[in-house]
GROMACS .gro file of C-alpha atoms in nm:
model
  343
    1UNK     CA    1  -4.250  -4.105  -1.291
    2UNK     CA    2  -4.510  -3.897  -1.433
    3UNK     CA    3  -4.420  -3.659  -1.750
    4UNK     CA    4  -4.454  -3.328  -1.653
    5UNK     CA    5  -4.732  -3.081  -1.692
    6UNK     CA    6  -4.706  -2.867  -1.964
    7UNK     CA    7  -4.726  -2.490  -1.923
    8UNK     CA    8  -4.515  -2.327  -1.656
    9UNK     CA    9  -4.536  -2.588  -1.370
   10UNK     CA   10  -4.389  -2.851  -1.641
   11UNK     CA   11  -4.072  -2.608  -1.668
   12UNK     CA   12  -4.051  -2.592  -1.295
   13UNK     CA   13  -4.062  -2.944  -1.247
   14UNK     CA   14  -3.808  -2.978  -1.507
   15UNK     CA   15  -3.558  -2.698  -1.362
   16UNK     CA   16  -3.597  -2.849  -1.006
   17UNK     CA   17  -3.512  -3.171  -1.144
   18UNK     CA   18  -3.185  -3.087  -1.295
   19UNK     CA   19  -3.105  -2.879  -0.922
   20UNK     CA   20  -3.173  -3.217  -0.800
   21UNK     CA   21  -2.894  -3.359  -0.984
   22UNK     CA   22  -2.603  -3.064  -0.939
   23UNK     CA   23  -2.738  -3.114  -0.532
   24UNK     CA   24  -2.652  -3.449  -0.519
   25UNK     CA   25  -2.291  -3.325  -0.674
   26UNK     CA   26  -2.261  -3.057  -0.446
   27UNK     CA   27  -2.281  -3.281  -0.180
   28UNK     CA   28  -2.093  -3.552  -0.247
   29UNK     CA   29  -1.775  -3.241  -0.342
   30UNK     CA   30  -1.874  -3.131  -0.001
   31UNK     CA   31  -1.820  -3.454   0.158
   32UNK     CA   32  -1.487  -3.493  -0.004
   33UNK     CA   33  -1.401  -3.170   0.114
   34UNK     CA   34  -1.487  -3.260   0.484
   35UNK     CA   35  -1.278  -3.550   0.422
   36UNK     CA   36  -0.966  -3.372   0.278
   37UNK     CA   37  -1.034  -3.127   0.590
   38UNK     CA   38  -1.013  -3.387   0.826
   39UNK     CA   39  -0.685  -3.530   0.642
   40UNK     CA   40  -0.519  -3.175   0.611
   41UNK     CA   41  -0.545  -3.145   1.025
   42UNK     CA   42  -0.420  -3.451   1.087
   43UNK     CA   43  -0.118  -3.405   0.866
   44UNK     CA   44  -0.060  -3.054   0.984
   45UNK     CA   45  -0.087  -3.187   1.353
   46UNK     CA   46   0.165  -3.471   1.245
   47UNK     CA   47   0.436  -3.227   1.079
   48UNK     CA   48   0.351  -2.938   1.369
   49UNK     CA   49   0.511  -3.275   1.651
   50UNK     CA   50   0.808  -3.370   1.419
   51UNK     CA   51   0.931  -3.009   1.374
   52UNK     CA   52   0.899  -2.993   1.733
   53UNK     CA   53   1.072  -3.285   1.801
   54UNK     CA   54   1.357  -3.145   1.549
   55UNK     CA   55   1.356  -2.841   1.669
   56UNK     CA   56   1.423  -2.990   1.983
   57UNK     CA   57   1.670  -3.218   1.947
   58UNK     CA   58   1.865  -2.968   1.732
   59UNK     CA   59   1.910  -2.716   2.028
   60UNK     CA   60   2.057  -3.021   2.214
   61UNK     CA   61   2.268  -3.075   1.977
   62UNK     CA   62   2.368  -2.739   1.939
   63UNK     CA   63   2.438  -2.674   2.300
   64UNK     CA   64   2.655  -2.955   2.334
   65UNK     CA   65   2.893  -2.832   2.040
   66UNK     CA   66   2.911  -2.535   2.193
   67UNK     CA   67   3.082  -2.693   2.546
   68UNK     CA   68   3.317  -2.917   2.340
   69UNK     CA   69   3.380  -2.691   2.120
   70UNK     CA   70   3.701  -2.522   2.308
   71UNK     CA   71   3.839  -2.881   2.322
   72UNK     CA   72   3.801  -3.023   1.939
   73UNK     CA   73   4.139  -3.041   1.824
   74UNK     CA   74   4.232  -2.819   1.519
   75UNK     CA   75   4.188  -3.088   1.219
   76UNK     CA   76   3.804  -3.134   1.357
   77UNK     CA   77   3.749  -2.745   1.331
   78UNK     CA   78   3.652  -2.753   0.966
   79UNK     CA   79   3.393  -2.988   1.053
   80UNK     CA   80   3.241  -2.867   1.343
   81UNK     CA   81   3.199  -2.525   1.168
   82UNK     CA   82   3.019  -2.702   0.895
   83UNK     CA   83   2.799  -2.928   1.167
   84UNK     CA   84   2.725  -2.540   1.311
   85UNK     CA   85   2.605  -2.432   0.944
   86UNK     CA   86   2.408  -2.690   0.885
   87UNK     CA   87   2.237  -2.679   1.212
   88UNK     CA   88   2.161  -2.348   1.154
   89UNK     CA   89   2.098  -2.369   0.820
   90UNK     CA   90   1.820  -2.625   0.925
   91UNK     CA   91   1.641  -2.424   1.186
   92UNK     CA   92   1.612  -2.158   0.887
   93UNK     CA   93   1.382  -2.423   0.696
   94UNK     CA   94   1.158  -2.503   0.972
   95UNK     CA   95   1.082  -2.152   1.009
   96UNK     CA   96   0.968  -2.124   0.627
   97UNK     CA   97   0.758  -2.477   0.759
   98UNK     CA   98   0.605  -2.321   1.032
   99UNK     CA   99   0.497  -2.047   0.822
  100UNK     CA  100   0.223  -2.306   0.661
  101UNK     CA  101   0.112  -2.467   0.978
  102UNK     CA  102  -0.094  -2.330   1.253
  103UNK     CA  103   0.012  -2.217   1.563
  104UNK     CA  104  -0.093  -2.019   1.903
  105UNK     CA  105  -0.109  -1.664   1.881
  106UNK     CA  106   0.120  -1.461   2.044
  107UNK     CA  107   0.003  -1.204   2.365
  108UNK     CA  108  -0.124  -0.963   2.185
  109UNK     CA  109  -0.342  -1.159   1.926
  110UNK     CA  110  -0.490  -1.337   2.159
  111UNK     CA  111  -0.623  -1.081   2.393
  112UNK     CA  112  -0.714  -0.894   2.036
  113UNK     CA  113  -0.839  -1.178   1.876
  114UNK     CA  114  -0.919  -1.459   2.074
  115UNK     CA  115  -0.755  -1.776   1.968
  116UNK     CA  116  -0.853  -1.793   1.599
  117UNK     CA  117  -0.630  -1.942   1.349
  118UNK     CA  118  -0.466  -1.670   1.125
  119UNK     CA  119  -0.219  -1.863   0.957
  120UNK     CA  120  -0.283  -1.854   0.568
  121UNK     CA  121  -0.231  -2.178   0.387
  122UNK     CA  122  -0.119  -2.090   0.085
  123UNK     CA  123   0.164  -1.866  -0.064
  124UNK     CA  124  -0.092  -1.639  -0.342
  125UNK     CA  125  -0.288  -1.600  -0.012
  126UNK     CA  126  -0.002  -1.500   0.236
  127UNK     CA  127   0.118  -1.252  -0.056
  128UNK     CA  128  -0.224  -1.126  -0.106
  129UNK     CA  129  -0.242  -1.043   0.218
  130UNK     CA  130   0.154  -0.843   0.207
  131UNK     CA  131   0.031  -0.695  -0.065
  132UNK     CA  132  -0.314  -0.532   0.097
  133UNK     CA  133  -0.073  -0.428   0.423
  134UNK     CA  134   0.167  -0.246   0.204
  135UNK     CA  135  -0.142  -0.071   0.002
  136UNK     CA  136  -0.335   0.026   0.323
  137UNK     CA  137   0.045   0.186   0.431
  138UNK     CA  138   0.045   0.338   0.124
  139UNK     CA  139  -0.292   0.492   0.095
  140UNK     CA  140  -0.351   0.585   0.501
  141UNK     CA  141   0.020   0.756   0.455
  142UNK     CA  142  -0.136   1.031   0.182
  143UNK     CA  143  -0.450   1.073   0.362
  144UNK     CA  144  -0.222   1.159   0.679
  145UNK     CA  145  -0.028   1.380   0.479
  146UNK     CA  146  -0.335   1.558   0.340
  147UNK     CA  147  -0.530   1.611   0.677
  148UNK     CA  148  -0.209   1.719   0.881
  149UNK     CA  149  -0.190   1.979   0.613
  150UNK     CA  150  -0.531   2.100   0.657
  151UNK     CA  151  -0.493   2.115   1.001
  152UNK     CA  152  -0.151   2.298   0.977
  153UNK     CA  153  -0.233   2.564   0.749
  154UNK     CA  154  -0.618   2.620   0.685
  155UNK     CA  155  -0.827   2.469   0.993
  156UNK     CA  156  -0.709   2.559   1.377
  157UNK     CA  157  -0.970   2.357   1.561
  158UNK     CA  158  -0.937   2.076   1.869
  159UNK     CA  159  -1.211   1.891   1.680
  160UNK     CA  160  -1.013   1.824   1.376
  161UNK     CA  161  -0.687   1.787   1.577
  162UNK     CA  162  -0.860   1.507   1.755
  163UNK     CA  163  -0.992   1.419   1.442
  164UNK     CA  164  -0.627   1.348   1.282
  165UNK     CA  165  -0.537   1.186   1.618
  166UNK     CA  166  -0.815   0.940   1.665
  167UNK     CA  167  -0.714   0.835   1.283
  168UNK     CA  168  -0.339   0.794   1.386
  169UNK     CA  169  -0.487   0.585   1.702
  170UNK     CA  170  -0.646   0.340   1.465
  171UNK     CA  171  -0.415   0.333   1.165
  172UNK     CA  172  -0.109   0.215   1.430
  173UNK     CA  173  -0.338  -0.029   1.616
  174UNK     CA  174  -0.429  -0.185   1.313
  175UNK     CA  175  -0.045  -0.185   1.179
  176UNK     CA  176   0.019  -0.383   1.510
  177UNK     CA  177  -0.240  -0.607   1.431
  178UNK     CA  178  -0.198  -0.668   1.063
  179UNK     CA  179   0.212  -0.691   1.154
  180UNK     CA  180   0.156  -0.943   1.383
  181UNK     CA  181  -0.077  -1.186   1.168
  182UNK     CA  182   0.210  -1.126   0.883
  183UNK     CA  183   0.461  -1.258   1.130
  184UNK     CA  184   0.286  -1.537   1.188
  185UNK     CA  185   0.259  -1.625   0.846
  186UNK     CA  186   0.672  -1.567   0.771
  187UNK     CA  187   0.742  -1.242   0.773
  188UNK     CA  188   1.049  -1.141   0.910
  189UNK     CA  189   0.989  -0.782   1.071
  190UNK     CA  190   1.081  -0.824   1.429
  191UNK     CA  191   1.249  -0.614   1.697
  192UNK     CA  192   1.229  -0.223   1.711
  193UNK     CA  193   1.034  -0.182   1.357
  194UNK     CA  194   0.766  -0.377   1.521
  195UNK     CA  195   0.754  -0.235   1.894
  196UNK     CA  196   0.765   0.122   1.769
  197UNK     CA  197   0.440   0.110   1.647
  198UNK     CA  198   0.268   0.009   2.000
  199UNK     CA  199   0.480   0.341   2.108
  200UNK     CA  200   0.335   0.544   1.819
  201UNK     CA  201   0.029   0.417   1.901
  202UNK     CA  202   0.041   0.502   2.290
  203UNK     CA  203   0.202   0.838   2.204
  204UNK     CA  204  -0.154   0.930   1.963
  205UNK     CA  205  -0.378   0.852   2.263
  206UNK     CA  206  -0.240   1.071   2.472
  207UNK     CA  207  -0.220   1.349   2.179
  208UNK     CA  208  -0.574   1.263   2.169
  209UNK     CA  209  -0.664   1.312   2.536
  210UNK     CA  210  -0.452   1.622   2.566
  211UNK     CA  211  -0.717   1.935   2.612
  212UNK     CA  212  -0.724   2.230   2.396
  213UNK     CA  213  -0.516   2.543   2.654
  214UNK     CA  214  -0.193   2.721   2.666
  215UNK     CA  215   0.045   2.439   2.637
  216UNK     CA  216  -0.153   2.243   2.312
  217UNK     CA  217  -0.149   2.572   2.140
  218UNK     CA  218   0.221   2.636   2.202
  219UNK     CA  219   0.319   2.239   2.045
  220UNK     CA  220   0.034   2.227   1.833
  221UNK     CA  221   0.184   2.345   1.484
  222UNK     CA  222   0.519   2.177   1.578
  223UNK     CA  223   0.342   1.838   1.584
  224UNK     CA  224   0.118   1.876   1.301
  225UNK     CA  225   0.460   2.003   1.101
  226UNK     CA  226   0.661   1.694   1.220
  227UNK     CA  227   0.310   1.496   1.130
  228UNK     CA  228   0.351   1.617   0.805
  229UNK     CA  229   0.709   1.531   0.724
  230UNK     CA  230   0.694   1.193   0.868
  231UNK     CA  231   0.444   1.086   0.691
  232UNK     CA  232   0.628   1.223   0.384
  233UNK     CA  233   0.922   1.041   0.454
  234UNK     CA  234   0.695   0.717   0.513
  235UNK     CA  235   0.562   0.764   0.166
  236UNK     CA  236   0.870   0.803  -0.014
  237UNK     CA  237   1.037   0.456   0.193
  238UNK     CA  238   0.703   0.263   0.088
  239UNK     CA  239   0.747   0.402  -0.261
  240UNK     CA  240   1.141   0.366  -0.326
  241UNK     CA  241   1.125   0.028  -0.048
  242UNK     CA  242   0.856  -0.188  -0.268
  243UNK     CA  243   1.044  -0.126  -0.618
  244UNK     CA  244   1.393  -0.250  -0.403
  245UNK     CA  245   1.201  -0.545  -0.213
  246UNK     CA  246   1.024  -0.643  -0.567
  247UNK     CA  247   1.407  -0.675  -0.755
  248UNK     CA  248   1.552  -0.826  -0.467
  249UNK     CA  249   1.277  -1.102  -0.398
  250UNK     CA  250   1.307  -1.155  -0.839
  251UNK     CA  251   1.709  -1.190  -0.757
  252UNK     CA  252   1.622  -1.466  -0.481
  253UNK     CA  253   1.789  -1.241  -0.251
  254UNK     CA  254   1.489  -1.126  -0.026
  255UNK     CA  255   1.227  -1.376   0.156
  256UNK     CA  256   0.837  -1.320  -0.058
  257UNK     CA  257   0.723  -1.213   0.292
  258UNK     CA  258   0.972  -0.954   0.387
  259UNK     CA  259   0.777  -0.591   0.453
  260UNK     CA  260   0.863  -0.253   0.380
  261UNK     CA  261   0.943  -0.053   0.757
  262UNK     CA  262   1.000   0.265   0.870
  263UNK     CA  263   1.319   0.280   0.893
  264UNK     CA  264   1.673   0.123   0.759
  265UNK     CA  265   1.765  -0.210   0.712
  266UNK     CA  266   2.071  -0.379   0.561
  267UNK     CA  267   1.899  -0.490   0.261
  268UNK     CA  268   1.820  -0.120   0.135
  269UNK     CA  269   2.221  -0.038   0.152
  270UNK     CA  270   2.167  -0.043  -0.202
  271UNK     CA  271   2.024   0.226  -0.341
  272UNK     CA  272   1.822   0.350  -0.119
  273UNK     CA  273   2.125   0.543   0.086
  274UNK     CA  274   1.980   0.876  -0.016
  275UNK     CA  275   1.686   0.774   0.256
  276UNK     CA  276   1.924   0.800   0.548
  277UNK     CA  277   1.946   1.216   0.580
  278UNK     CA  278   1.570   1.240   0.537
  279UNK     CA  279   1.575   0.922   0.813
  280UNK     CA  280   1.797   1.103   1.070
  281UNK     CA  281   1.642   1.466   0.995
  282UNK     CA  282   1.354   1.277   1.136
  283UNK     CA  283   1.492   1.116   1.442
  284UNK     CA  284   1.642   1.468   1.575
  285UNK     CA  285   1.300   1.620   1.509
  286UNK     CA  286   1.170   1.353   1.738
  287UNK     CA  287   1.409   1.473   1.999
  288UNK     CA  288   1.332   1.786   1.941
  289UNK     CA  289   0.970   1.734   2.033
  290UNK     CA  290   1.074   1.572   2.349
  291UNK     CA  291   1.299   1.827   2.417
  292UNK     CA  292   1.007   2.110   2.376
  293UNK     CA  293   0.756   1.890   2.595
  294UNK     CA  294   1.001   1.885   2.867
  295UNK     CA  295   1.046   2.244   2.891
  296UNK     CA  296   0.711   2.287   2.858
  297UNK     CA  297   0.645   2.061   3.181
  298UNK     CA  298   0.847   2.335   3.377
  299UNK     CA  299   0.663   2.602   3.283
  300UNK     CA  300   0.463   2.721   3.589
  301UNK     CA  301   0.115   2.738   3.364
  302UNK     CA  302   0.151   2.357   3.281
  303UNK     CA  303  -0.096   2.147   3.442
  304UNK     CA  304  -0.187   1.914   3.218
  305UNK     CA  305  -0.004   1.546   3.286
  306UNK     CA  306  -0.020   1.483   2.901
  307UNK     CA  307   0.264   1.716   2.823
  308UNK     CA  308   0.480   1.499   2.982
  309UNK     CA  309   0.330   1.102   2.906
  310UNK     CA  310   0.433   1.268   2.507
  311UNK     CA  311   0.770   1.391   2.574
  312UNK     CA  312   0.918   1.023   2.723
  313UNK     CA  313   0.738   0.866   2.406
  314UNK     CA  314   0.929   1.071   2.173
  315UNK     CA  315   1.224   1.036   2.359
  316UNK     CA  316   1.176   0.638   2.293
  317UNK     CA  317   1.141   0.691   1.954
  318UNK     CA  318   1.404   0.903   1.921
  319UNK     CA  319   1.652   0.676   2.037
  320UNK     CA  320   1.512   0.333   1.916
  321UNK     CA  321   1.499   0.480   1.597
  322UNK     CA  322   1.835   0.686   1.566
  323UNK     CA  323   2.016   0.377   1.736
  324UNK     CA  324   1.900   0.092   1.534
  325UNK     CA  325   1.952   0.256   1.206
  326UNK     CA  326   2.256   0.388   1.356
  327UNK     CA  327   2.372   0.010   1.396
  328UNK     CA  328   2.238  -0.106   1.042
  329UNK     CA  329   2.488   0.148   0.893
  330UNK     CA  330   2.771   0.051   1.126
  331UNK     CA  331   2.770  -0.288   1.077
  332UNK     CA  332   2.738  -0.262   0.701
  333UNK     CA  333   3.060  -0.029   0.723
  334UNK     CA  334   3.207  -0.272   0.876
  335UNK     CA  335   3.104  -0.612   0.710
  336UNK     CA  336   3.251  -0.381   0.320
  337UNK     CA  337   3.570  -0.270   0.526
  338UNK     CA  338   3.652  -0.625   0.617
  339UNK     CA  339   3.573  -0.786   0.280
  340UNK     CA  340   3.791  -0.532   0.133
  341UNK     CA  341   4.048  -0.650   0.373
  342UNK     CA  342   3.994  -1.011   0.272
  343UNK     CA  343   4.034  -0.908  -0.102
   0.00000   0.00000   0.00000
C-alpha cells in the first residue's frame, strides 16, 4: 500500500483507515446481534408453547380436583388443599413469565395499535416505563387542576371549556392506552380501575360536543367545580399512593409493576384510610351530577341529547366507583374481624 500523502489528504486517508477498522467491528457486533436475535425468538417461542402446555394441563388438573373433591375422604383433605395451593401458587409464576414474553394484544390495542409487540424485555425497562405513567398522572393532574380553575373563576368562554375538555379527551385515551401496554407487561390493574377510564373518556366527548345554551350554562360551574376537586383528590392518591407502593414493593409485599388508581384498594388499608371521606365525598358528587342532568332533561327548554348521554355516565361512575371501594372496605372488615376471631 502506498504511504499516504502528506498535507490534509494524508490525514484523511489515515482517519478513513482507522473507520475502516471500527466498520469491520461494527459489523461483525452487528452480526452477533442478528444472531442472538434470532436465538432470543426462538427461545421465547419455545417457553411461550411450554407455559401453554402447563397452563393447560394445570386447568385439567384443577377441574378434576374440584369433582372429586366432595368424595376425598377426610385424612386426604390436608393434601388436596395443599395440591390446590400449589396449583395456584404455580399459575401465579407463569403470569410473572408471561410478563417477559410476547404476546397478542388485546381488542383494544390492536384496533389502536395494530399488532406491534409492546412487551418490554427487561425489568429497568418495564419500570421505566411505570415510572413515566405515574409522572404523566402526576403532571396532567396539576395542569387539570390549574385550567379547571381558570375556567371556574376568571374565564367564562365555550372555547376554553372545550379547550379543558378536548385535554380530558386525550389525557383518558392515552391512560387507556398506556394502562393497557402496562398490563401486558405485569401489571396488575384490572377490573373497574381500568374500565372507568373508557367511561371518563366517553363522558369528556360528549362534554365536548355539548353546545354553549341554557342548559351548559346552568351545569357549567358545577362540572368545572367537581373538575376541580377530582383532580385534587387524584393528586393527593398519586402523591400519598407512590410513597405507600414504594415501602411496600421495598417490604416484598407489593408486585414492582403494581400502579397507583383512582380509587381504594386493599393494599392502601394502611395508612392511607384518611383517603376514603375525600373518596366517597367524590362518588356522591358524581351522583349528584347525574342527578342534576336528569332533571335537567325534563325541563321543557332542554333539547340538546347531550344532557342526557352525561347523566347515565356519571351514574356509572357513581356506582362502579362507590361499590367497589365499598367492597374493598368490607372485605378488609371482615378478613381483621375473623383473624381476631382466630386469635
Amino acid at each position: 500500500m502506498h504511504p499516504p500523502p502528506p498535507g490534509p489528504l494524508g490525514d484523511c486517508l489515515r482517519d478513513w483507515e482507522e473507520l475502516q477498522q471500527d466498520f469491520h467491528g461494527i459489523q461483525e457486533t452487528h452480526r452477533l446481534y442478528r444472531l442472538k436475535l434470532e436465538e432470543l425468538t426462538k427461545l421465547q417461542n419455545t417457553c411461550t408453547s411450554s407455559i401453554t402446555r402447563q397452563k393447560k394441563r394445570l386447568q385439567e388438573l384443577a377441574l378434576v380436583l374440584k369433582k372429586c373433591k366432595p368424595s376425598i375422604p377426610s385424612e386426604a383433605e390436608e393434601a388436596a388443599q395443599e395440591l390446590e395451593n400449589q396449583i395456584k401458587e404455580r399459575q401465579g409464576l407463569f403470569f410473572d413469565m408471561e410478563a417477559y414474553l410476547p404476546k397478542k394484544n388485546g381488542l383494544y390495542l390492536s384496533l389502536v395499535l395494530g399488532n406491534v409487540n409492546v412487551t418490554l424485555l427487561s425489568k429497568q425497562a418495564k419500570f421505566a416505563y411505570k415510572d413515566e405513567y405515574e409522572k404523566f398522572k402526576l403532571y396532567l393532574t396539576i395542569i387539570l387542576i390549574l385550567i379547571s380553575f381558570t375556567c371556574r373563576f376568571l374565564l367564562n368562554s365555550r372555547v376554553t371549556d372545550a379547550a379543558f375538555n378536548f385535554l380530558l379527551v386525550w389525557y383518558y385515551c392515552t391512560l387507556t392506552i398506556r394502562e393497557s401496554i402496562l398490563i401486558n407487561n405485569g401489571s396488575r390493574i384490572k377490573g373497574w380501575w381500568v374500565f372507568h377510564h373508557y367511561v371518563s373518556t366517553f363522558l369528556s366527548g360528549v362534554m365536548l360536543t355539548w353546545p354553549d345554551g341554557l342548559m351548559y350554562q346552568k351545569f357549567r360551574n358545577q362540572f368545572l367545580s367537581f373538575s376541580m376537586y377530582q383532580s385534587f383528590v387524584q393528586f393527593l392518591q398519586y402523591y400519598y399512593q407512590s410513597g405507600c407502593l414504594y415501602r411496600l414493593r421495598a417490604l416484598g409485599e407489593r408486585h414492582t409493576m403494581d400502579l397507583t388508581v383512582e380509587g381504594f384498594q386493599s393494599w392502601m388499608w394502611r395508612g392511607l384510610t384518611f383517603l376514603l371521606p375525600f373518596l366517597f365525598f367524590g362518588h356522591f358528587w358524581q351522583l349528584f351530577n347525574a342527578l342534576t342532568l336528569f332533571n335537567l332533561a325534563r325541563d321543557p327548554e332542554c333539547k340538546e341529547w347531550q344532557v342526557l348521554m352525561c347523566g347515565f355516565p356519571f351514574l356509572l361512575l357513581f356506582l362502579g366507583n362507590f361499590f367497589t371501594t365499598l367492597r374493598v372496605v368490607h372485605q378488609k372488615f371482615h378478613n381483621q374481624l375473623h383473624g381476631s376471631k382466630k386469635e
